[in-house]
Amino acid sequence: MQILTSTTTEFDFYVWSQSLIAEFGAQVMSVQPEQLRLEDFLGRVEKVLSRGLSGEDQRHIACGAGCGACCCVNVATLQPEAHNIVAHLRSTCSAAELGEWSSRMEQMLAMICGLDDEERIASSQPCVFLDQQGRCSIYPVRPLLCRSVTSTCASACRAALQLSMFEEPQPIMMNMFQKELMETAFTALALMWCEGGGDGRSQELTAAVYPLLHL
Ligand code: SF4
Ligand code: SF4
């Protein structure tokens, strides 16, 4: 998908990433992975986003609950994010529901394993967490890179995603402040995780979450 700049705002992303590390570093670096909760970290990121988006920015963003047309891409997910998602599933689902999630993820992995980004889009396999109404069933804990994507036109997104990998993609207008903010938070979280001795690399969302569900 090609990207064009929409509106943006003055903001020092480097200074902000340092402040995130200063505030949340000790928590992310020292806690046992299975006890990690990112509620405060994600809350801070969302608060800065809502302060940084002007009213005009928000009016331009077409994304909303029930769209989800873009939820058919490989989402790069960090280990701390995957732990946070698993903690959320464990705290909100029954044992039977966890078993259903596990089966769905297993089927999904069989279908998308090894697909690169273009092949994944061409496969039209929606995210395992997208529900029948087109809503994200893990919305409060969804990955940062899911939060980075916006568009000014939902139909342009659908058209772009329906093109075959050999066709020329149409430009999609997105909010670059939101994109850079979420990507900065992603990098800061990866750095904190590495400092704590973890693996700072990302994995496709289902591949990152599935094994942790069985620890
Ligand atoms: S990026 Fe496009 S497809 Fe995704 S939620 Fe926004 S408008 Fe819908
Ligand atoms: S985690 Fe949620 S927002 Fe992200 S791709 Fe899946 S359904 Fe969409």
PDB file of N, CA, C and O and ligand atoms in Angstrom, residues 1 61-64 67-71 149-158 161 172, ligand 1:
ATOM      1  N   MET A   1       0.850  -1.197   0.000  1.00  0.00           N
ATOM      2  CA  MET A   1       0.000   0.000   0.000  1.00  0.00           C
ATOM      3  C   MET A   1       0.887   1.248   0.000  1.00  0.00           C
ATOM      4  O   MET A   1       1.774   1.358   0.831  1.00  0.00           O
ATOM      5  N   ILE A  61      -9.837  11.255   9.761  1.00  0.00           N
ATOM      6  CA  ILE A  61      -9.589   9.813   9.913  1.00  0.00           C
ATOM      7  C   ILE A  61     -10.892   9.040   9.752  1.00  0.00           C
ATOM      8  O   ILE A  61     -11.860   9.265  10.482  1.00  0.00           O
ATOM      9  N   ALA A  62     -10.891   8.132   8.783  1.00  0.00           N
ATOM     10  CA  ALA A  62     -12.122   7.395   8.464  1.00  0.00           C
ATOM     11  C   ALA A  62     -12.257   6.101   9.251  1.00  0.00           C
ATOM     12  O   ALA A  62     -13.298   5.449   9.211  1.00  0.00           O
ATOM     13  N   CYS A  63     -11.221   5.709   9.958  1.00  0.00           N
ATOM     14  CA  CYS A  63     -11.232   4.420  10.676  1.00  0.00           C
ATOM     15  C   CYS A  63     -12.285   4.422  11.784  1.00  0.00           C
ATOM     16  O   CYS A  63     -12.498   5.444  12.427  1.00  0.00           O
ATOM     17  N   GLY A  64     -12.900   3.294  11.976  1.00  0.00           N
ATOM     18  CA  GLY A  64     -13.886   3.181  13.041  1.00  0.00           C
ATOM     19  C   GLY A  64     -14.208   1.722  13.310  1.00  0.00           C
ATOM     20  O   GLY A  64     -13.865   0.839  12.513  1.00  0.00           O
ATOM     21  N   CYS A  67     -14.932  -1.456  10.723  1.00  0.00           N
ATOM     22  CA  CYS A  67     -14.330  -1.376   9.384  1.00  0.00           C
ATOM     23  C   CYS A  67     -13.450  -2.616   9.218  1.00  0.00           C
ATOM     24  O   CYS A  67     -13.894  -3.603   8.658  1.00  0.00           O
ATOM     25  N   GLY A  68     -12.257  -2.574   9.741  1.00  0.00           N
ATOM     26  CA  GLY A  68     -11.417  -3.781   9.795  1.00  0.00           C
ATOM     27  C   GLY A  68     -10.982  -4.329   8.448  1.00  0.00           C
ATOM     28  O   GLY A  68     -10.416  -5.425   8.388  1.00  0.00           O
ATOM     29  N   ALA A  69     -11.212  -3.592   7.363  1.00  0.00           N
ATOM     30  CA  ALA A  69     -10.805  -4.107   6.054  1.00  0.00           C
ATOM     31  C   ALA A  69      -9.295  -4.283   5.961  1.00  0.00           C
ATOM     32  O   ALA A  69      -8.802  -5.103   5.187  1.00  0.00           O
ATOM     33  N   CYS A  70      -8.561  -3.503   6.763  1.00  0.00           N
ATOM     34  CA  CYS A  70      -7.096  -3.594   6.713  1.00  0.00           C
ATOM     35  C   CYS A  70      -6.561  -4.719   7.595  1.00  0.00           C
ATOM     36  O   CYS A  70      -5.346  -4.965   7.613  1.00  0.00           O
ATOM     37  N   CYS A  71      -7.449  -5.393   8.325  1.00  0.00           N
ATOM     38  CA  CYS A  71      -6.986  -6.421   9.268  1.00  0.00           C
ATOM     39  C   CYS A  71      -6.739  -7.752   8.571  1.00  0.00           C
ATOM     40  O   CYS A  71      -7.247  -8.802   8.968  1.00  0.00           O
ATOM     41  N   VAL A 149      -1.862   2.586  11.919  1.00  0.00           N
ATOM     42  CA  VAL A 149      -2.462   2.718  10.581  1.00  0.00           C
ATOM     43  C   VAL A 149      -3.784   3.482  10.654  1.00  0.00           C
ATOM     44  O   VAL A 149      -4.655   3.164  11.451  1.00  0.00           O
ATOM     45  N   THR A 150      -3.892   4.502   9.828  1.00  0.00           N
ATOM     46  CA  THR A 150      -5.169   5.215   9.680  1.00  0.00           C
ATOM     47  C   THR A 150      -5.396   5.428   8.188  1.00  0.00           C
ATOM     48  O   THR A 150      -4.503   5.181   7.387  1.00  0.00           O
ATOM     49  N   SER A 151      -6.562   5.903   7.847  1.00  0.00           N
ATOM     50  CA  SER A 151      -6.836   6.258   6.459  1.00  0.00           C
ATOM     51  C   SER A 151      -7.918   7.328   6.440  1.00  0.00           C
ATOM     52  O   SER A 151      -8.753   7.396   7.338  1.00  0.00           O
ATOM     53  N   THR A 152      -7.870   8.139   5.396  1.00  0.00           N
ATOM     54  CA  THR A 152      -8.918   9.156   5.239  1.00  0.00           C
ATOM     55  C   THR A 152     -10.087   8.611   4.419  1.00  0.00           C
ATOM     56  O   THR A 152     -11.074   9.295   4.234  1.00  0.00           O
ATOM     57  N   CYS A 153      -9.953   7.375   3.924  1.00  0.00           N
ATOM     58  CA  CYS A 153     -11.009   6.842   3.054  1.00  0.00           C
ATOM     59  C   CYS A 153     -11.053   5.318   3.122  1.00  0.00           C
ATOM     60  O   CYS A 153     -10.155   4.652   2.593  1.00  0.00           O
ATOM     61  N   ALA A 154     -12.080   4.792   3.757  1.00  0.00           N
ATOM     62  CA  ALA A 154     -12.173   3.341   3.929  1.00  0.00           C
ATOM     63  C   ALA A 154     -12.319   2.628   2.585  1.00  0.00           C
ATOM     64  O   ALA A 154     -11.744   1.551   2.383  1.00  0.00           O
ATOM     65  N   SER A 155     -13.061   3.220   1.641  1.00  0.00           N
ATOM     66  CA  SER A 155     -13.241   2.526   0.365  1.00  0.00           C
ATOM     67  C   SER A 155     -11.934   2.464  -0.410  1.00  0.00           C
ATOM     68  O   SER A 155     -11.672   1.495  -1.136  1.00  0.00           O
ATOM     69  N   ALA A 156     -11.068   3.490  -0.240  1.00  0.00           N
ATOM     70  CA  ALA A 156      -9.747   3.446  -0.903  1.00  0.00           C
ATOM     71  C   ALA A 156      -8.918   2.303  -0.325  1.00  0.00           C
ATOM     72  O   ALA A 156      -8.191   1.621  -1.054  1.00  0.00           O
ATOM     73  N   CYS A 157      -9.034   2.075   0.980  1.00  0.00           N
ATOM     74  CA  CYS A 157      -8.305   0.952   1.601  1.00  0.00           C
ATOM     75  C   CYS A 157      -8.789  -0.360   1.010  1.00  0.00           C
ATOM     76  O   CYS A 157      -7.980  -1.217   0.644  1.00  0.00           O
ATOM     77  N   ARG A 158     -10.103  -0.526   0.954  1.00  0.00           N
ATOM     78  CA  ARG A 158     -10.646  -1.800   0.457  1.00  0.00           C
ATOM     79  C   ARG A 158     -10.200  -2.040  -0.977  1.00  0.00           C
ATOM     80  O   ARG A 158      -9.809  -3.144  -1.341  1.00  0.00           O
ATOM     81  N   LEU A 161      -6.541  -3.049  -1.095  1.00  0.00           N
ATOM     82  CA  LEU A 161      -6.278  -4.395  -0.589  1.00  0.00           C
ATOM     83  C   LEU A 161      -6.822  -5.483  -1.511  1.00  0.00           C
ATOM     84  O   LEU A 161      -6.419  -6.640  -1.422  1.00  0.00           O
ATOM     85  N   ILE A 172      -2.796   5.827  -0.433  1.00  0.00           N
ATOM     86  CA  ILE A 172      -3.727   5.919   0.695  1.00  0.00           C
ATOM     87  C   ILE A 172      -3.254   7.065   1.577  1.00  0.00           C
ATOM     88  O   ILE A 172      -2.095   7.100   1.979  1.00  0.00           O
TER      89      ILE A 172
HETATM   90  S1  SF4 B   1      -7.066   1.936   7.701  1.00  0.00           S
HETATM   91 FE1  SF4 B   1      -8.723   1.817   6.185  1.00  0.00          FE
HETATM   92  S2  SF4 B   1      -9.472  -0.307   6.293  1.00  0.00           S
HETATM   93 FE2  SF4 B   1      -8.293   0.088   8.169  1.00  0.00          FE
HETATM   94  S3  SF4 B   1      -9.842   0.737   9.693  1.00  0.00           S
HETATM   95 FE3  SF4 B   1      -8.979   2.591   8.706  1.00  0.00          FE
HETATM   96  S4  SF4 B   1     -10.392   3.067   7.049  1.00  0.00           S
HETATM   97 FE4  SF4 B   1     -10.779   0.925   7.647  1.00  0.00          FE
END
